[in-house]
Tab-separated table of C-alpha atoms and ligand atoms in Angstrom:
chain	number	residue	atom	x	y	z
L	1	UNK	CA	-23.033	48.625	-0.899
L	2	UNK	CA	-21.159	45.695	-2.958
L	3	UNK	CA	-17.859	45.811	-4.295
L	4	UNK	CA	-16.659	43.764	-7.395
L	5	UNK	CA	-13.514	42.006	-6.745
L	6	UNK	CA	-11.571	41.415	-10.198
L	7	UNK	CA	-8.654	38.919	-10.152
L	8	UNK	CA	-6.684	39.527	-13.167
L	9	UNK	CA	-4.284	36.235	-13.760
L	10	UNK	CA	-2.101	35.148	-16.660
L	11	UNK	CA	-4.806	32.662	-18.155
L	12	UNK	CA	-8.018	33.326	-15.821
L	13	UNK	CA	-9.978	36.409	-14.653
L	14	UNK	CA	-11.871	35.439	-11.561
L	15	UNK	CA	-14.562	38.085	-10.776
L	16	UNK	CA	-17.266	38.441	-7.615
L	17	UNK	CA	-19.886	40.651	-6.814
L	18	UNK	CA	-19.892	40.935	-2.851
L	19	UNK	CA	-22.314	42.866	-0.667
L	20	UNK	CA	-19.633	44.820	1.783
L	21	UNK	CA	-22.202	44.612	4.580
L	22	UNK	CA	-23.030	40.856	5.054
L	23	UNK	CA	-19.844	39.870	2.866
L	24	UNK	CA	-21.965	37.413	1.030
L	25	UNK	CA	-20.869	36.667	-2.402
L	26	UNK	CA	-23.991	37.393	-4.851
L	27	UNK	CA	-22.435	36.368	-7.971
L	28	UNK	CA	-19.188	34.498	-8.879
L	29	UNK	CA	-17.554	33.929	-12.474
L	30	UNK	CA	-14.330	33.156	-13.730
L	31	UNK	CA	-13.108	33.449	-17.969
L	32	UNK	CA	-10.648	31.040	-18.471
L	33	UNK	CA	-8.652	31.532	-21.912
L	34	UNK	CA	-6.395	29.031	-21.312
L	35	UNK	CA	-7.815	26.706	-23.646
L	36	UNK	CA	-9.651	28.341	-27.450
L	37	UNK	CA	-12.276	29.196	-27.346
L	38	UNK	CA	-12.091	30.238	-23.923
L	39	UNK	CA	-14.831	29.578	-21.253
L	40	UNK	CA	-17.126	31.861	-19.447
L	41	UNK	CA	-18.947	30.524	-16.091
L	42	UNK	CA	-20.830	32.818	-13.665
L	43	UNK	CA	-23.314	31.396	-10.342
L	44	UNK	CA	-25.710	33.617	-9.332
L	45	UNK	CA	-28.229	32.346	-6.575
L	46	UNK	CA	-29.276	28.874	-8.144
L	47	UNK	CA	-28.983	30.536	-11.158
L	48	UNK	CA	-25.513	29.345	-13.813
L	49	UNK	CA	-24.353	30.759	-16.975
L	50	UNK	CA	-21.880	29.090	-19.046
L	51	UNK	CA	-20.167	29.531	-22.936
L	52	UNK	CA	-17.729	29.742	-24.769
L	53	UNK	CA	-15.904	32.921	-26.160
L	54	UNK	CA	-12.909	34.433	-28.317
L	55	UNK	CA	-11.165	35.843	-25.954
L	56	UNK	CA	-7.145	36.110	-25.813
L	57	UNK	CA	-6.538	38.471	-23.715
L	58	UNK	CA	-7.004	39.862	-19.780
L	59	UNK	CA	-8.401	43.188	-21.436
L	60	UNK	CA	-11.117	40.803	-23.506
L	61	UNK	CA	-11.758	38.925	-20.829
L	62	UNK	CA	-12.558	41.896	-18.141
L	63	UNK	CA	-14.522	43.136	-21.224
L	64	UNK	CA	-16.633	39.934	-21.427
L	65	UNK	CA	-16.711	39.758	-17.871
L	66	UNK	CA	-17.924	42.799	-17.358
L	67	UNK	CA	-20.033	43.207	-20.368
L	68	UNK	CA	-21.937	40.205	-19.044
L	69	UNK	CA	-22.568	41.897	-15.547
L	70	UNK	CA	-24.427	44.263	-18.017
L	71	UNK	CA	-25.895	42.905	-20.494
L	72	UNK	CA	-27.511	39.971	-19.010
L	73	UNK	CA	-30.688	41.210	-17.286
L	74	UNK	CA	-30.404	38.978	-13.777
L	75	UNK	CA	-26.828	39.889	-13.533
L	76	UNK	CA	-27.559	43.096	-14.087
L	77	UNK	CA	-30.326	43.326	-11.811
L	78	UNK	CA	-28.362	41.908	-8.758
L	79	UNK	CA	-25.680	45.178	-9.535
L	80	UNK	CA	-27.686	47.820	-8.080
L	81	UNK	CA	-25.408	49.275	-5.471
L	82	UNK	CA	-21.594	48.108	-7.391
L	83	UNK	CA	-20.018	51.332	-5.200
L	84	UNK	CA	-16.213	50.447	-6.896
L	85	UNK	CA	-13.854	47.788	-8.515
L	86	UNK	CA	-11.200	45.913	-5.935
L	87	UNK	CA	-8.715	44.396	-7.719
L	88	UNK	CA	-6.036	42.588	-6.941
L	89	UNK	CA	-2.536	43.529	-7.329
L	90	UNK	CA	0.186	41.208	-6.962
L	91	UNK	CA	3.012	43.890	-6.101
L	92	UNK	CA	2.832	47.074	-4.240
L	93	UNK	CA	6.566	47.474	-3.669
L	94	UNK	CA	7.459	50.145	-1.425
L	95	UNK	CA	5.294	52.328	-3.352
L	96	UNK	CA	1.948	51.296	-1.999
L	97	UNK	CA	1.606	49.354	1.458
L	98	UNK	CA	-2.097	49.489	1.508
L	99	UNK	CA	-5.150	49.721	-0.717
L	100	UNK	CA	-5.323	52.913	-2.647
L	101	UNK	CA	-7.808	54.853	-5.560
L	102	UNK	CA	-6.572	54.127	-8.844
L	103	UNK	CA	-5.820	57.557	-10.666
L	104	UNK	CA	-3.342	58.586	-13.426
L	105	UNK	CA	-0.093	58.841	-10.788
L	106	UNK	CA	-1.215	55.800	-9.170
L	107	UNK	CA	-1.064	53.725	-12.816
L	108	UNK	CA	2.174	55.445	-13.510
L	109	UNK	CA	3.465	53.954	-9.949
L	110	UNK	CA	2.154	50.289	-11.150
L	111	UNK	CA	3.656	50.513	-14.087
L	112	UNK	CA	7.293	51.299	-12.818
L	113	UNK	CA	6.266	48.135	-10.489
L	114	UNK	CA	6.836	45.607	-13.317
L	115	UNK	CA	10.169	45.306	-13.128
L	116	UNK	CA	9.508	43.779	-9.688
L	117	UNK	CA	6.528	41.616	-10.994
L	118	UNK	CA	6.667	41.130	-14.645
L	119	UNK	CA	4.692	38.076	-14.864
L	120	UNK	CA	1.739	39.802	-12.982
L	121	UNK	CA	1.586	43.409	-12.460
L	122	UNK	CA	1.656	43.949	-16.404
L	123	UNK	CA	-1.601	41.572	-16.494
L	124	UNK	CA	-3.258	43.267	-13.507
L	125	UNK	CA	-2.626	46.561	-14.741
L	126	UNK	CA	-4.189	45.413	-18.121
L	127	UNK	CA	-6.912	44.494	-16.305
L	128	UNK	CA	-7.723	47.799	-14.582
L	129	UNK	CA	-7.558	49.461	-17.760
L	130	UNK	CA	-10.162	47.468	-19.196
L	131	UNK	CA	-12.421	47.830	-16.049
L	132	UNK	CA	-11.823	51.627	-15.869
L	133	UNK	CA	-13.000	51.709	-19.595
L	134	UNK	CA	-15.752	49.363	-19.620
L	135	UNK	CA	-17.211	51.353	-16.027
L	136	UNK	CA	-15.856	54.411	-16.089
L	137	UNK	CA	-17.963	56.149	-13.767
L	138	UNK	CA	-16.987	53.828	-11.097
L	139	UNK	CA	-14.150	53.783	-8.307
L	140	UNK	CA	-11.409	51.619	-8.831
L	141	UNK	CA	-9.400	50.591	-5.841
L	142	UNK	CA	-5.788	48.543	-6.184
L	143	UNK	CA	-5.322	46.120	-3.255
L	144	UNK	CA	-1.881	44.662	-3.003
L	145	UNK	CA	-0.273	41.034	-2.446
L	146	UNK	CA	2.765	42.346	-0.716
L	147	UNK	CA	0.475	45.044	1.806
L	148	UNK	CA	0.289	42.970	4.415
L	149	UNK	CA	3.604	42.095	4.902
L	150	UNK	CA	4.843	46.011	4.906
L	151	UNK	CA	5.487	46.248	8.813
L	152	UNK	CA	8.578	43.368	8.449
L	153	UNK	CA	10.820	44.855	10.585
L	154	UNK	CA	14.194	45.939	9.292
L	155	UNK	CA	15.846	42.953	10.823
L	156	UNK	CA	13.336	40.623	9.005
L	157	UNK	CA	12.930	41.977	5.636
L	158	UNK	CA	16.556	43.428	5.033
L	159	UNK	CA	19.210	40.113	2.890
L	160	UNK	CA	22.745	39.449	4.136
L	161	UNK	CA	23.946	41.736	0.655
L	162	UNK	CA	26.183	44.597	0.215
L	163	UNK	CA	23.693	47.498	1.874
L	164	UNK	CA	24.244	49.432	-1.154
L	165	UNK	CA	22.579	47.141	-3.701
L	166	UNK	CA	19.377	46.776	-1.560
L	167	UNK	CA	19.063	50.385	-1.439
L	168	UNK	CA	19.709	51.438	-5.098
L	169	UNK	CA	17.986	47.976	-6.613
L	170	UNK	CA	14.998	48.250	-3.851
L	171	UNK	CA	15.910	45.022	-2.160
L	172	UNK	CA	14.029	43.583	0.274
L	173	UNK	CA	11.396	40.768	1.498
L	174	UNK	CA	8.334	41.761	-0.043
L	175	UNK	CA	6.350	38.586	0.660
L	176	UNK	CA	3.737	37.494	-0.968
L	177	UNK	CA	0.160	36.095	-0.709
L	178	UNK	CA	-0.570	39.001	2.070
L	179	UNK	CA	-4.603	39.072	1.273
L	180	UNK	CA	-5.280	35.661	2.498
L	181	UNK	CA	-2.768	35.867	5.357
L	182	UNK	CA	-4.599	39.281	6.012
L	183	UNK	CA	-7.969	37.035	6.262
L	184	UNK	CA	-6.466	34.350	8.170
L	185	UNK	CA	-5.287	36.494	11.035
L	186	UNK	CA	-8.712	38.174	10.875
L	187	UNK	CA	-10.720	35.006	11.345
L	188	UNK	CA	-8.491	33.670	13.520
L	189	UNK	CA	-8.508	36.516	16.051
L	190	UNK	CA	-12.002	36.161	15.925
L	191	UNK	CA	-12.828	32.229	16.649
L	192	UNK	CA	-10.345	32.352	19.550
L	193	UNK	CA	-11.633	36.076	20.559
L	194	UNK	CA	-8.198	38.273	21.041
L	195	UNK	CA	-5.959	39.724	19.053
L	196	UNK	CA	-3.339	39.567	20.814
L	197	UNK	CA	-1.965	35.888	19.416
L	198	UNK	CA	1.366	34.756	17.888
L	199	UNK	CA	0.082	32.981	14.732
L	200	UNK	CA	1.943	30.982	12.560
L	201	UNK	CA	0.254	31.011	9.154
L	202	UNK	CA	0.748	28.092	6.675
L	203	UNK	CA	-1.038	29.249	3.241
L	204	UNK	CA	0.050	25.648	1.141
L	205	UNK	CA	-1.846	25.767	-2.778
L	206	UNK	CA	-0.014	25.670	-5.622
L	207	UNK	CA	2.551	28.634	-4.137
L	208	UNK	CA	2.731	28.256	-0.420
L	209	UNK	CA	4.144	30.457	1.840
L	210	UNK	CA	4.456	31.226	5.964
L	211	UNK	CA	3.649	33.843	7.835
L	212	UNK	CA	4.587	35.076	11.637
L	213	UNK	CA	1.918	37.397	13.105
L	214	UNK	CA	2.283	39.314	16.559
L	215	UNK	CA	-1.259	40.756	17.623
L	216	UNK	CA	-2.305	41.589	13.882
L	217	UNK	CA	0.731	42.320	12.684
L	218	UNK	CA	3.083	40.612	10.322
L	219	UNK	CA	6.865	40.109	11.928
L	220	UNK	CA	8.055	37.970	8.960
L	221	UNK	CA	7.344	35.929	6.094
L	222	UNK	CA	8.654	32.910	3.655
L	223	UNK	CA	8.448	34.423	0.459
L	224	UNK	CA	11.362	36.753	-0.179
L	225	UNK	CA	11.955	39.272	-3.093
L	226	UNK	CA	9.651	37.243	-5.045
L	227	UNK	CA	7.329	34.482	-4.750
L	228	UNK	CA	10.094	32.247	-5.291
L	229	UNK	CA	11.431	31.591	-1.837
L	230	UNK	CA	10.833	30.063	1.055
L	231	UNK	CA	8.972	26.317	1.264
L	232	UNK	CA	8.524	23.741	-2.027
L	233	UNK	CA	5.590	24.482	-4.257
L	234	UNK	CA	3.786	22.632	-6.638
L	235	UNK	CA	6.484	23.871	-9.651
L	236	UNK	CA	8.728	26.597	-7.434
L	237	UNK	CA	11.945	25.144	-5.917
L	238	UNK	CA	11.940	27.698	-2.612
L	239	UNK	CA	14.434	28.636	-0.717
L	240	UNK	CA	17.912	26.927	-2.881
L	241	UNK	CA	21.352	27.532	-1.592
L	242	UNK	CA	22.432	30.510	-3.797
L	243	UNK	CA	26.318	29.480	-4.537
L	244	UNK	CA	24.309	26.423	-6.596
L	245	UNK	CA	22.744	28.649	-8.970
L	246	UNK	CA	26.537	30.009	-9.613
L	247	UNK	CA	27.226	26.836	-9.958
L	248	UNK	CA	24.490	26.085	-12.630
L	249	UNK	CA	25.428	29.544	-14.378
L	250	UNK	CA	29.021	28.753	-14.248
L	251	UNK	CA	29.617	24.938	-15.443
L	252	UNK	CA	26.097	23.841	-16.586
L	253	UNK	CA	26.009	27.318	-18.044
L	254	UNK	CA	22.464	28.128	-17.665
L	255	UNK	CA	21.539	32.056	-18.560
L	256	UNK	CA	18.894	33.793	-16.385
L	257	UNK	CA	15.876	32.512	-18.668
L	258	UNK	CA	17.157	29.147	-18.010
L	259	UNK	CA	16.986	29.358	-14.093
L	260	UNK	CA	13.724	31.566	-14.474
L	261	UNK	CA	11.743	28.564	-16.190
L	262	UNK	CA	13.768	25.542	-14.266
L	263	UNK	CA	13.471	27.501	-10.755
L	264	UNK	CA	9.600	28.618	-11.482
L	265	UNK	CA	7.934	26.239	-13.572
L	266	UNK	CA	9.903	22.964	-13.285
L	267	UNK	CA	11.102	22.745	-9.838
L	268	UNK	CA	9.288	22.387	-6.336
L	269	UNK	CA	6.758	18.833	-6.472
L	270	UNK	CA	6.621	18.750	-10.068
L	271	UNK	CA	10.174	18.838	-10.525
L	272	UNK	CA	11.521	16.007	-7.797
L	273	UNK	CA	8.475	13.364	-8.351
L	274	UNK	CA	8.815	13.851	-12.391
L	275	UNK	CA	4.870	13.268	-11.903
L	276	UNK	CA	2.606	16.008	-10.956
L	277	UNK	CA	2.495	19.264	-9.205
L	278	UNK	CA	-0.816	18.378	-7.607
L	279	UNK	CA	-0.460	17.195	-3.995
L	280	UNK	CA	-3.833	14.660	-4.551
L	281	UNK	CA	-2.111	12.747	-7.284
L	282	UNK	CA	1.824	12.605	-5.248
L	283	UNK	CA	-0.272	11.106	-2.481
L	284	UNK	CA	-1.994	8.690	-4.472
L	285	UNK	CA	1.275	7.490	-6.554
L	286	UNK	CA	3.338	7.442	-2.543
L	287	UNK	CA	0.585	5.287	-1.397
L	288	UNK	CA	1.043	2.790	-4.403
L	289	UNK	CA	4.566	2.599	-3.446
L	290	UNK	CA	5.939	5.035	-6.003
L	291	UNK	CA	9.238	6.948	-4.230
L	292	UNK	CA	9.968	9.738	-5.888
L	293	UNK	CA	6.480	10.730	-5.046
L	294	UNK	CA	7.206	9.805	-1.631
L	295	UNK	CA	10.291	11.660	-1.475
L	296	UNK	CA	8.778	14.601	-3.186
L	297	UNK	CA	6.231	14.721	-0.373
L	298	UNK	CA	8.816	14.320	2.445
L	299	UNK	CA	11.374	17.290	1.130
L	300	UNK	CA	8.045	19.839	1.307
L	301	UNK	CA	7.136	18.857	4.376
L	302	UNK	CA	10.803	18.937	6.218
L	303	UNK	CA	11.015	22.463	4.810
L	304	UNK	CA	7.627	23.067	5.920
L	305	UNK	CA	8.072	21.802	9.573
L	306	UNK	CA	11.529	23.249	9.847
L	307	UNK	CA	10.087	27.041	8.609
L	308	UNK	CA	7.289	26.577	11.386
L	309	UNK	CA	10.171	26.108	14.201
L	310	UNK	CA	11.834	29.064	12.917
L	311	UNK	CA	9.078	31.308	12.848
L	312	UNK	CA	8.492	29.912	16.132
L	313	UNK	CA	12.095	31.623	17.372
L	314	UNK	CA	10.906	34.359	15.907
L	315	UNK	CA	8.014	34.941	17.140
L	316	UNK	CA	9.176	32.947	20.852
L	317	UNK	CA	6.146	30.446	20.668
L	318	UNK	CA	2.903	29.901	18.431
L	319	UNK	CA	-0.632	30.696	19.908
L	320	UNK	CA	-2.333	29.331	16.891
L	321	UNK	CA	-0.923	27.395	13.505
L	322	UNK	CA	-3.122	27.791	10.859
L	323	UNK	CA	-3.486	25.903	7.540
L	324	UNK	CA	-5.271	27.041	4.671
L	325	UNK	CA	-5.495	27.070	0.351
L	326	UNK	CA	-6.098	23.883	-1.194
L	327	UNK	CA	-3.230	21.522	0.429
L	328	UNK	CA	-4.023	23.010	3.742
L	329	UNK	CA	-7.250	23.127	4.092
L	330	UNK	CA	-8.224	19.231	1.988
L	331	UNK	CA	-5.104	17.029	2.874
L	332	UNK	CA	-5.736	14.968	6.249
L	333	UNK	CA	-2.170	13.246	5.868
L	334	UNK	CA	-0.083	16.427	5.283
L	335	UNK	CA	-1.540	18.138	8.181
L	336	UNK	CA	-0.946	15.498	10.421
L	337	UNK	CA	2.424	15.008	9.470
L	338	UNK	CA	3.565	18.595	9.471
L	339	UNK	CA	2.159	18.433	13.073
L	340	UNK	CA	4.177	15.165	14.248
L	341	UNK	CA	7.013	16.421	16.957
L	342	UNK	CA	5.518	19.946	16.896
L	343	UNK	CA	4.346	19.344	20.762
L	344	UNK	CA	7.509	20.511	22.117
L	345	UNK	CA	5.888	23.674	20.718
L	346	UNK	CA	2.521	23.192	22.514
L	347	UNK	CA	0.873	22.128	19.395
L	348	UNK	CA	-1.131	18.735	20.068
L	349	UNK	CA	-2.971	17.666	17.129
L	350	UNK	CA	-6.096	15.776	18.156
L	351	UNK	CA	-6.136	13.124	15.252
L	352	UNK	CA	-9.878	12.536	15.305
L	353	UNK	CA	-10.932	16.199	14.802
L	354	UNK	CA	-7.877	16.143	11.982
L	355	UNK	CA	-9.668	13.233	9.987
L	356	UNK	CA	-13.255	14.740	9.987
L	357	UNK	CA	-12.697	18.662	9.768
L	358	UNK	CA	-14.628	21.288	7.781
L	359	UNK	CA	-13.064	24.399	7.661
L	360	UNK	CA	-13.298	26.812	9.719
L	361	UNK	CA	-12.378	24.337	12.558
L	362	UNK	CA	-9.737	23.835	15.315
L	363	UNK	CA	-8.464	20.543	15.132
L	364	UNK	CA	-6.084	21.142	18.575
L	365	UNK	CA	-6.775	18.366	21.189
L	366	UNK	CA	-8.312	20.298	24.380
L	367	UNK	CA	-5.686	20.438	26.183
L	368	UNK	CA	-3.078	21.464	23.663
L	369	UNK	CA	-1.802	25.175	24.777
L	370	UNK	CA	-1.745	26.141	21.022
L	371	UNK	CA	-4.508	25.819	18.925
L	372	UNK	CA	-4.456	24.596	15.694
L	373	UNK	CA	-7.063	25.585	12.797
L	374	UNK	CA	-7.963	24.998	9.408
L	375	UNK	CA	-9.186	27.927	7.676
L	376	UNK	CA	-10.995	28.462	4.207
L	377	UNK	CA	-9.260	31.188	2.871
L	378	UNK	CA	-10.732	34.120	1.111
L	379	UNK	CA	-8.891	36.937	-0.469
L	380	UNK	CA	-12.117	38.184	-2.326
L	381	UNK	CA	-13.009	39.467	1.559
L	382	UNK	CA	-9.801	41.172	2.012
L	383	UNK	CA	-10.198	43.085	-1.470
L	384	UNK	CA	-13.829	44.570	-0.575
L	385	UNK	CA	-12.996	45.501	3.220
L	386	UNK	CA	-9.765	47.677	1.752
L	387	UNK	CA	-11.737	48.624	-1.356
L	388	UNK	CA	-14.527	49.874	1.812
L	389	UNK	CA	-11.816	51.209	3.701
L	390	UNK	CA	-10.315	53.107	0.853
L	391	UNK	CA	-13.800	54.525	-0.189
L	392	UNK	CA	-14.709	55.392	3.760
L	393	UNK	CA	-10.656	57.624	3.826
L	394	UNK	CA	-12.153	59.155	1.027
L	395	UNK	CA	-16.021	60.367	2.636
L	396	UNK	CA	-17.872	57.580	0.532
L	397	UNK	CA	-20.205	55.627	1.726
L	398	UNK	CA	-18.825	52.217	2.304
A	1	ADP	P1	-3.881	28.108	-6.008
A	1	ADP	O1	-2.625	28.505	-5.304
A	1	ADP	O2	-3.721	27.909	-7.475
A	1	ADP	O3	-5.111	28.896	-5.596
A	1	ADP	P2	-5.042	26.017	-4.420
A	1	ADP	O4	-5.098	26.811	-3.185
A	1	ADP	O5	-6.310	25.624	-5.074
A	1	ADP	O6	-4.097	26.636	-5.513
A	1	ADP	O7	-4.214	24.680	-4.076
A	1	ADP	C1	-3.906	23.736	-5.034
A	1	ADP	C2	-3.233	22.563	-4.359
A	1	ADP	O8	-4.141	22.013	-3.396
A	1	ADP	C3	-2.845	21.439	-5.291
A	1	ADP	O9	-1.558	20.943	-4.973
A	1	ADP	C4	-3.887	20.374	-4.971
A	1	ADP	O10	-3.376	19.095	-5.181
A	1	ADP	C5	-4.092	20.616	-3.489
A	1	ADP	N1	-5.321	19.966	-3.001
A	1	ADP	C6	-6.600	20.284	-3.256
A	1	ADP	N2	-7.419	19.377	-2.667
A	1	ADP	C7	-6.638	18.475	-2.032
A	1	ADP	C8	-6.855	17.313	-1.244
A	1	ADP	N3	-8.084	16.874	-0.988
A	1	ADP	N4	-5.790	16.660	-0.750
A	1	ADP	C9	-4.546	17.077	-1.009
A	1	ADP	N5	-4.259	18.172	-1.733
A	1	ADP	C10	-5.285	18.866	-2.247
């Protein structure tokens, strides 16, 4: 059967037809409103569609999106077996810790999640209304961000705050980013053939975050509460001593809208080089002798090589470090510099293999005890094998 995957964001829906079978994507398209009028482009085969479109909403642009899948007769004629909707949630609190059939109680459960998410489950919910009522005789399956990181133990995902708060305010290390971790530990048990691996998993794009798995299973994560903590991002600060944001609050006085926009959008690479958010262009501007780029560069990759050693403790060695999203899988220097003095660890980075690598590859030197890989991620692939696995729980074909 094929599933379409729907990827409801703030300023882009990304949308792709996948047979569940082979997993090959048979058509891939993306509105992006962020600019008027906003921009339609869909691949099918050799075959590409582009224009232009009022659209100023995620509910228009699910409707164009999915209007499109029907009205244009090649697109339409590759949807012959669509068996439900995936789509991806960003929070599943501790409502939902796996995939689940989108009914009335279940919408009523995302929408007391926005509280937790308000810049994204609002959006993602907006989007599933608009699927639901432009195909409403099909499925529609919620897959969640936070899923995969549901088996933290207590010890991991409980803060160093009065018990009392966590339990009445539903505190707790949600993590983030769990369908492409999902994938990575997937792929990886399966180029080094076991499950049975301690995996350190670096996901660096424009949010990064770090993952400790113990055969399958996530022990612990970087990303907290929200998607705001842990390692340096392209605009999020990460992890920040929290007696300096009473300190901003109390002499700088800074409300919570302040600290929201400084922490989220102005922070992290953007915020220390003054340049750029985008790892390509702080390399560029380091190399041409500009420091605050250089520094920029060095700060995220202290806090990422110091995260890896303490996942490490955690986890009492690494197997396999993965890297993966756009900084991990493209930049040659940053992986070979979050590597340097990791071999105390077992991790030997074999520098040639580094330089030329296509992901999926290891780029370990032969010898090195623990391997190191660079993985393409795909978090389309963990949407349809829930969406399948929610549809199978359920007697449907799958
Ligand atoms: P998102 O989290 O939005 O999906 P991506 O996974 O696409 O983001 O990652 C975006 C980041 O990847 C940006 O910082 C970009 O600079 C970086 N990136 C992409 N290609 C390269 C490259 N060749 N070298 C260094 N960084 C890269």
């Amino acid at each position: 059967v094929q599933i379409l995957v729907v990827n409801t964001g703030s300023s882009t829906v990304k949308f792709s037809l996948v047979d569940s079978t082979s997993e090959q994507v048979q058509i891939a398209g993306q509105v992006d409103w962020s600019d008027h009028p906003a921009q339609m482009q869909v691949r099918c085969g050799s075959e590409h569609y582009s224009g232009k479109y009022a659209v100023n909403s995620p509910r228009e642009a699910v409707q164009l999106a999915l209007g499109q899948l029907d009205e244009n007769p090649v697109l339409k004629a590759r949807c012959s077996a669509v068996a439900a909707v995936g789509h991806r949630v960003v929070h599943g609190g501790t409502l939902f810790q796996a995939g689940v059939r989108i009914t009335d109680e279940v919408k009523r459960g995302l929408k007391q999640l926005c509280d937790l998410a308000p810049l994204h489950n609002p959006i993602n919910l907006e989007g599933i209304e608009a699927a639901q009522h432009a195909w409403p005789g099909i499925p529609q399956v919620a897959v969640f961000d936070t899923a995969f990181h549901a088996t933290l133990p207590a010890a991991a995902r409980t803060f160093g705050l009065p018990q009392q708060w966590s339990e009445e305010w539903g505190l707790r290390r949600y993590g983030f980013h769990g369908l492409s971790h999902a994938y990575c530990t997937d792929r990886a048990s399966t180029m080094l053939g076991r499950r049975d691996l301690r995996l350190v998993i670096c996901h660096l794009g424009q949010g990064c975050s770090l993952s400790a798995v113990r055969n399958g299973v996530c022990v612990d994560t970087s990303m907290g509460f929200t998607p705001l903590d842990g390692l340096v991002m392209g605009t999020r600060s990460g992890s920040v001593d929290p007696g300096l944001l009473i300190h901003a609050m109390r002499h700088h006085r800074l409300s919570a809208d302040d600290l929201d926009r400084i922490l989220n959008r102005e922070s992290g690479l953007l915020g220390l080089s003054g340049l750029s958010n985008d790892m390509r262009q702080l390399q560029e501007a380091a190399d041409a002798g500009n420091q605050r780029a250089g520094l920029s560069i060095e700060v995220f990759l202290h806090r990422l090589r110091q995260t890896i050693g303490a996942t490490a403790a955690v986890l009492g060695g690494i197997d396999a470090l993965v890297f993966t999203a756009g900084i991990g899988e493209n930049s040659v220097p940053i992986r070979r510099r979050a590597c340097e003095g990791l071999e105390f660890l077992g991790l030997h980075l074999d520098q040639a293999a580094n330089e030329r690598c296509r992901p999926d590859a290891d780029i370990a030197t032969k010898e090195s005890p623990g391997r190191i890989l660079v993985l393409r991620t795909h978090e389309d692939l963990t949407i349809v094998r829930e969406t399948v696995r929610v549809l199978r729980a359920e007697g449907q074909p799958g």
